[in-house]
Amino acid sequence: MTEIVVIGCGLAGLSAAIAGAERGAHVTLVSPMVPERSQSVMAMGGINAALDLKGEGDSCEQHFADTMRAGCFIADPGATRRLAEAAPDVIDWLSRQGVCFTRDEQGRPAQRPFGGQRKTRTCYSGARTGKQLVSALATQARRYEASGAVTRLMGLRLLSLVLDDDGACVGAVLVDPMTNEAIALPADSVILAFGAPNGVWGKTTGSQVNDGCAAGIALRDGLSFGNLEMVQFHPTTLETPSKRMLVTEAARGLGGRLYALRDGRPWYFMEEWYPELGALMPRDVVSRSIYRVVHEMGLKHDGRDEVLLDITHLRADVIERDLDEVLDTCLTYRGIDPRVEPIPVYPGVHFSMGGILVDEGNRADVDRVMAAGECACQFHGANRLGGNSTLAAVHGGRLCAESAVQQGPGASGPRRDAALDEALAGARADIAAWSACGPTGEPSRDVRARLVQTMHACMGIYRDAAGLERGLGTLRDLFEGCRSTGCGESYYDFLSTREELRLAVAMVGSALERKESRGAHQRTDFPDTDDERYRATMVTSWRDGRARTEVRACQTHA
Ligand SMILES: Cc1cc2nc3c(=O)[nH]c(=O)nc-3n(C[C@H](O)[C@H](O)[C@H](O)COP(=O)(O)OP(=O)(O)OC[C@H]3O[C@@H](n4cnc5c(N)ncnc54)[C@H](O)[C@@H]3O)c2cc1C
């Protein structure tokens, strides 16, 4: 029987676990928190599939074309075409797993418009799509758990991948951050589904459990990453003391209008600048437009870096039913009632298009390692379409399981056991060494504050060489300092601070090397798109103690 270890139990991890169990494998599902606490539950807007229920002539080809265009033609065309083609089956599979989609009068999944797409193709469950998806898949995973096909290990985080002498993955070492206990799990394949590296950004729309540590570890342990500079700023987020809360694109899909006050009167800048799609232009375009209105034209709302999103013209019952989370969020965190007053919004860090580079079977470039969901780089190019990431997580998770089962059993016996024993002994020695000297050097709280400040200063909506080089210098110094002194309140705090810094160094390095502007990566010193050199993937790996980035040509998009 094929033994699969899945790291992370959001939509990608759950889909991989269920698909692995469906194919007769035994799956161990590892994560720090239960699935209901994964970032996937936050998805509000929906999940895309060209079902053409409105008779608009939508097709998988059109879905593929919209995705490639929004991603500025650097997504993997073969994999993306397969994603669009698989989407109707994904919706069907999800329905069979028990997902309650909002339905139309004929009982079919209802669909609504989303940004950057010419057709109505986003299925949803009110504004709580993620909760519906995760709770249905988590229930299925528990059924497989009861039958013994899935084992769940909660409270653990990735510490290292274990490779044998041939460079193939034979398992993973995990740590319980509360007790510092480490364990080694043998595996024929390891599927990475640990989500976005939010920790390097501080306040984002996402979950802080996704700290970025696992991505730093994957980079350290030999995996190549793609397009790390491609980070999506969602145009409509609401500032709160602890994080930036998302105001879903569905609010604009249902007719929400963005405006700023000019000479005391509402000015609908998106409608004037982009009459065809208005506020539903792709997210990078809307974010840059808001930046321009606020910073270049000085049209701030009440002196704050914000513009206004108006949904007051929508019927109250539509807001209460289809935008329930938006209503809750605004009332709870800012005391604003969007049924009667506009919502102040500004772009915030929302999604990583870059991540572990995978092929059409979601295989990484270390043998027997697969990756899916937001930690992987494949489908979204320079800018993700709303509704494509839940789709990519489910589809990618299922593909990972298919690839793992196809590869079947890997190495076993004394050589594999020796590799696992050695990795576990090394991990325990590291933990003991940290415990023996305790926290030293600059407190991790301060190091993290500087990491976050540096990332926002040099990797914002606009970037340039001077800022990126300054940022890279600071991050390298922080990384070296953290490596030698062992800052941190606990071993895991030390490890995650160091690995987040490693990842941040790689991200800024990749941004420096892409000397053009494309989608989410806008360089004021290279304002043009350079298709000849950079219609390409920036591939970053960690070699000889440094992040190295090379430009790899994309397959052409037929
Ligand atoms: C507010 C918000 C709204 C969104 N709305 C939509 C939407 O409407 N449509 C859409 O398509 N997309 C949306 N997205 C994006 C989408 O939800 C995510 O990209 C997608 O759900 C990611 O799924 P995932 O399984 O890759 O990751 P996650 O759901 O983030 O799961 C990651 C898992 O890895 C675990 N993990 C983290 N670190 C470690 C570690 N060190 N070791 C082991 N395990 C670890 C976590 O605990 C978790 O179980 C939204 C995102 C946000 C933040």
PDB file of C-alpha atoms in Angstrom, residues 158-266:
ATOM      1  CA  LEU A 158       7.115  20.502   9.415  1.00  0.00           C
ATOM      2  CA  LEU A 159      10.719  20.439  10.621  1.00  0.00           C
ATOM      3  CA  SER A 160      12.444  18.890   7.597  1.00  0.00           C
ATOM      4  CA  LEU A 161      12.009  16.696   4.557  1.00  0.00           C
ATOM      5  CA  VAL A 162      14.043  13.491   4.701  1.00  0.00           C
ATOM      6  CA  LEU A 163      15.899  12.518   1.511  1.00  0.00           C
ATOM      7  CA  ASP A 164      17.766   9.255   0.869  1.00  0.00           C
ATOM      8  CA  ASP A 165      21.187   8.936  -0.787  1.00  0.00           C
ATOM      9  CA  ASP A 166      19.552   9.076  -4.229  1.00  0.00           C
ATOM     10  CA  GLY A 167      17.893  12.407  -3.385  1.00  0.00           C
ATOM     11  CA  ALA A 168      14.359  10.946  -3.208  1.00  0.00           C
ATOM     12  CA  CYS A 169      12.077  11.932  -0.359  1.00  0.00           C
ATOM     13  CA  VAL A 170      11.445   9.096   2.102  1.00  0.00           C
ATOM     14  CA  GLY A 171       9.525  10.995   4.769  1.00  0.00           C
ATOM     15  CA  ALA A 172       9.397  14.068   6.967  1.00  0.00           C
ATOM     16  CA  VAL A 173      10.409  15.150  10.458  1.00  0.00           C
ATOM     17  CA  LEU A 174       7.746  17.041  12.421  1.00  0.00           C
ATOM     18  CA  VAL A 175       7.830  19.002  15.639  1.00  0.00           C
ATOM     19  CA  ASP A 176       5.267  19.819  18.297  1.00  0.00           C
ATOM     20  CA  PRO A 177       5.971  23.523  18.956  1.00  0.00           C
ATOM     21  CA  MET A 178       4.506  23.288  22.495  1.00  0.00           C
ATOM     22  CA  THR A 179       6.649  20.390  23.742  1.00  0.00           C
ATOM     23  CA  ASN A 180       9.625  20.421  21.325  1.00  0.00           C
ATOM     24  CA  GLU A 181       8.987  16.718  20.701  1.00  0.00           C
ATOM     25  CA  ALA A 182      10.130  15.669  17.218  1.00  0.00           C
ATOM     26  CA  ILE A 183       8.974  12.599  15.296  1.00  0.00           C
ATOM     27  CA  ALA A 184       9.906  11.114  11.926  1.00  0.00           C
ATOM     28  CA  LEU A 185       7.258   9.768   9.554  1.00  0.00           C
ATOM     29  CA  PRO A 186       8.232   7.431   6.693  1.00  0.00           C
ATOM     30  CA  ALA A 187       6.443   8.043   3.390  1.00  0.00           C
ATOM     31  CA  ASP A 188       6.456   6.917  -0.218  1.00  0.00           C
ATOM     32  CA  SER A 189       5.464  10.473  -1.137  1.00  0.00           C
ATOM     33  CA  VAL A 190       5.111  13.722   0.787  1.00  0.00           C
ATOM     34  CA  ILE A 191       2.468  16.219  -0.349  1.00  0.00           C
ATOM     35  CA  LEU A 192       3.076  19.805   0.740  1.00  0.00           C
ATOM     36  CA  ALA A 193      -0.112  21.840   1.245  1.00  0.00           C
ATOM     37  CA  PHE A 194       0.922  24.330   3.920  1.00  0.00           C
ATOM     38  CA  GLY A 195      -0.581  27.472   2.355  1.00  0.00           C
ATOM     39  CA  ALA A 196       0.754  31.012   2.018  1.00  0.00           C
ATOM     40  CA  PRO A 197       3.730  32.555   3.870  1.00  0.00           C
ATOM     41  CA  ASN A 198       1.709  35.231   5.655  1.00  0.00           C
ATOM     42  CA  GLY A 199       4.207  35.631   8.505  1.00  0.00           C
ATOM     43  CA  VAL A 200       6.645  37.563   6.320  1.00  0.00           C
ATOM     44  CA  TRP A 201       3.993  40.254   5.805  1.00  0.00           C
ATOM     45  CA  GLY A 202       2.510  40.717   9.295  1.00  0.00           C
ATOM     46  CA  LYS A 203      -1.004  42.020   8.682  1.00  0.00           C
ATOM     47  CA  THR A 204      -2.609  40.265   5.693  1.00  0.00           C
ATOM     48  CA  THR A 205      -6.128  39.079   4.909  1.00  0.00           C
ATOM     49  CA  GLY A 206      -5.025  35.514   5.670  1.00  0.00           C
ATOM     50  CA  SER A 207      -4.223  33.263   8.612  1.00  0.00           C
ATOM     51  CA  GLN A 208      -1.187  33.858  10.828  1.00  0.00           C
ATOM     52  CA  VAL A 209      -0.923  30.095  11.390  1.00  0.00           C
ATOM     53  CA  ASN A 210       0.556  30.084   7.884  1.00  0.00           C
ATOM     54  CA  ASP A 211       3.747  31.723   9.048  1.00  0.00           C
ATOM     55  CA  GLY A 212       6.021  30.885   6.099  1.00  0.00           C
ATOM     56  CA  CYS A 213       8.293  28.599   8.129  1.00  0.00           C
ATOM     57  CA  ALA A 214       7.431  25.497   6.097  1.00  0.00           C
ATOM     58  CA  ALA A 215       8.189  27.332   2.837  1.00  0.00           C
ATOM     59  CA  GLY A 216      11.621  28.363   4.174  1.00  0.00           C
ATOM     60  CA  ILE A 217      12.264  24.737   5.147  1.00  0.00           C
ATOM     61  CA  ALA A 218      11.211  23.461   1.705  1.00  0.00           C
ATOM     62  CA  LEU A 219      13.583  25.972   0.085  1.00  0.00           C
ATOM     63  CA  ARG A 220      16.415  24.958   2.436  1.00  0.00           C
ATOM     64  CA  ASP A 221      15.769  21.254   1.754  1.00  0.00           C
ATOM     65  CA  GLY A 222      16.266  21.583  -1.991  1.00  0.00           C
ATOM     66  CA  LEU A 223      12.937  22.475  -3.630  1.00  0.00           C
ATOM     67  CA  SER A 224      12.884  25.124  -6.357  1.00  0.00           C
ATOM     68  CA  PHE A 225      10.397  27.980  -6.079  1.00  0.00           C
ATOM     69  CA  GLY A 226       8.812  29.954  -8.908  1.00  0.00           C
ATOM     70  CA  ASN A 227       7.878  33.649  -9.223  1.00  0.00           C
ATOM     71  CA  LEU A 228       8.308  34.496  -5.552  1.00  0.00           C
ATOM     72  CA  GLU A 229       7.985  38.198  -6.383  1.00  0.00           C
ATOM     73  CA  MET A 230       4.343  37.728  -7.438  1.00  0.00           C
ATOM     74  CA  VAL A 231       2.265  38.689  -4.408  1.00  0.00           C
ATOM     75  CA  GLN A 232      -1.311  39.817  -4.857  1.00  0.00           C
ATOM     76  CA  PHE A 233      -2.633  42.918  -3.118  1.00  0.00           C
ATOM     77  CA  HIS A 234      -6.404  42.573  -2.863  1.00  0.00           C
ATOM     78  CA  PRO A 235      -7.871  45.993  -3.673  1.00  0.00           C
ATOM     79  CA  THR A 236     -10.652  46.020  -1.092  1.00  0.00           C
ATOM     80  CA  THR A 237      -9.515  45.227   2.435  1.00  0.00           C
ATOM     81  CA  LEU A 238     -10.636  46.803   5.682  1.00  0.00           C
ATOM     82  CA  GLU A 239      -8.091  47.916   8.271  1.00  0.00           C
ATOM     83  CA  THR A 240      -8.628  46.453  11.769  1.00  0.00           C
ATOM     84  CA  PRO A 241      -6.274  46.354  14.763  1.00  0.00           C
ATOM     85  CA  SER A 242      -5.177  42.752  14.208  1.00  0.00           C
ATOM     86  CA  LYS A 243      -5.343  42.169  10.453  1.00  0.00           C
ATOM     87  CA  ARG A 244      -6.684  43.387   7.143  1.00  0.00           C
ATOM     88  CA  MET A 245     -10.177  41.935   6.695  1.00  0.00           C
ATOM     89  CA  LEU A 246     -11.229  41.044   3.189  1.00  0.00           C
ATOM     90  CA  VAL A 247     -14.217  42.679   1.534  1.00  0.00           C
ATOM     91  CA  THR A 248     -14.886  40.040  -1.089  1.00  0.00           C
ATOM     92  CA  GLU A 249     -14.825  40.797  -4.793  1.00  0.00           C
ATOM     93  CA  ALA A 250     -18.386  39.469  -4.836  1.00  0.00           C
ATOM     94  CA  ALA A 251     -19.386  42.879  -3.410  1.00  0.00           C
ATOM     95  CA  ARG A 252     -18.183  44.444  -6.673  1.00  0.00           C
ATOM     96  CA  GLY A 253     -19.493  41.465  -8.669  1.00  0.00           C
ATOM     97  CA  LEU A 254     -22.970  42.238  -7.350  1.00  0.00           C
ATOM     98  CA  GLY A 255     -22.662  45.873  -8.365  1.00  0.00           C
ATOM     99  CA  GLY A 256     -20.540  47.543  -5.656  1.00  0.00           C
ATOM    100  CA  ARG A 257     -18.946  50.801  -6.870  1.00  0.00           C
ATOM    101  CA  LEU A 258     -15.558  52.244  -5.912  1.00  0.00           C
ATOM    102  CA  TYR A 259     -15.266  55.990  -5.518  1.00  0.00           C
ATOM    103  CA  ALA A 260     -13.290  58.820  -3.971  1.00  0.00           C
ATOM    104  CA  LEU A 261     -14.609  62.257  -3.076  1.00  0.00           C
ATOM    105  CA  ARG A 262     -13.431  64.873  -5.566  1.00  0.00           C
ATOM    106  CA  ASP A 263     -14.558  68.443  -4.967  1.00  0.00           C
ATOM    107  CA  GLY A 264     -16.982  66.995  -2.422  1.00  0.00           C
ATOM    108  CA  ARG A 265     -18.695  64.691  -4.948  1.00  0.00           C
ATOM    109  CA  PRO A 266     -18.299  60.940  -5.571  1.00  0.00           C
TER     110      PRO A 266
END
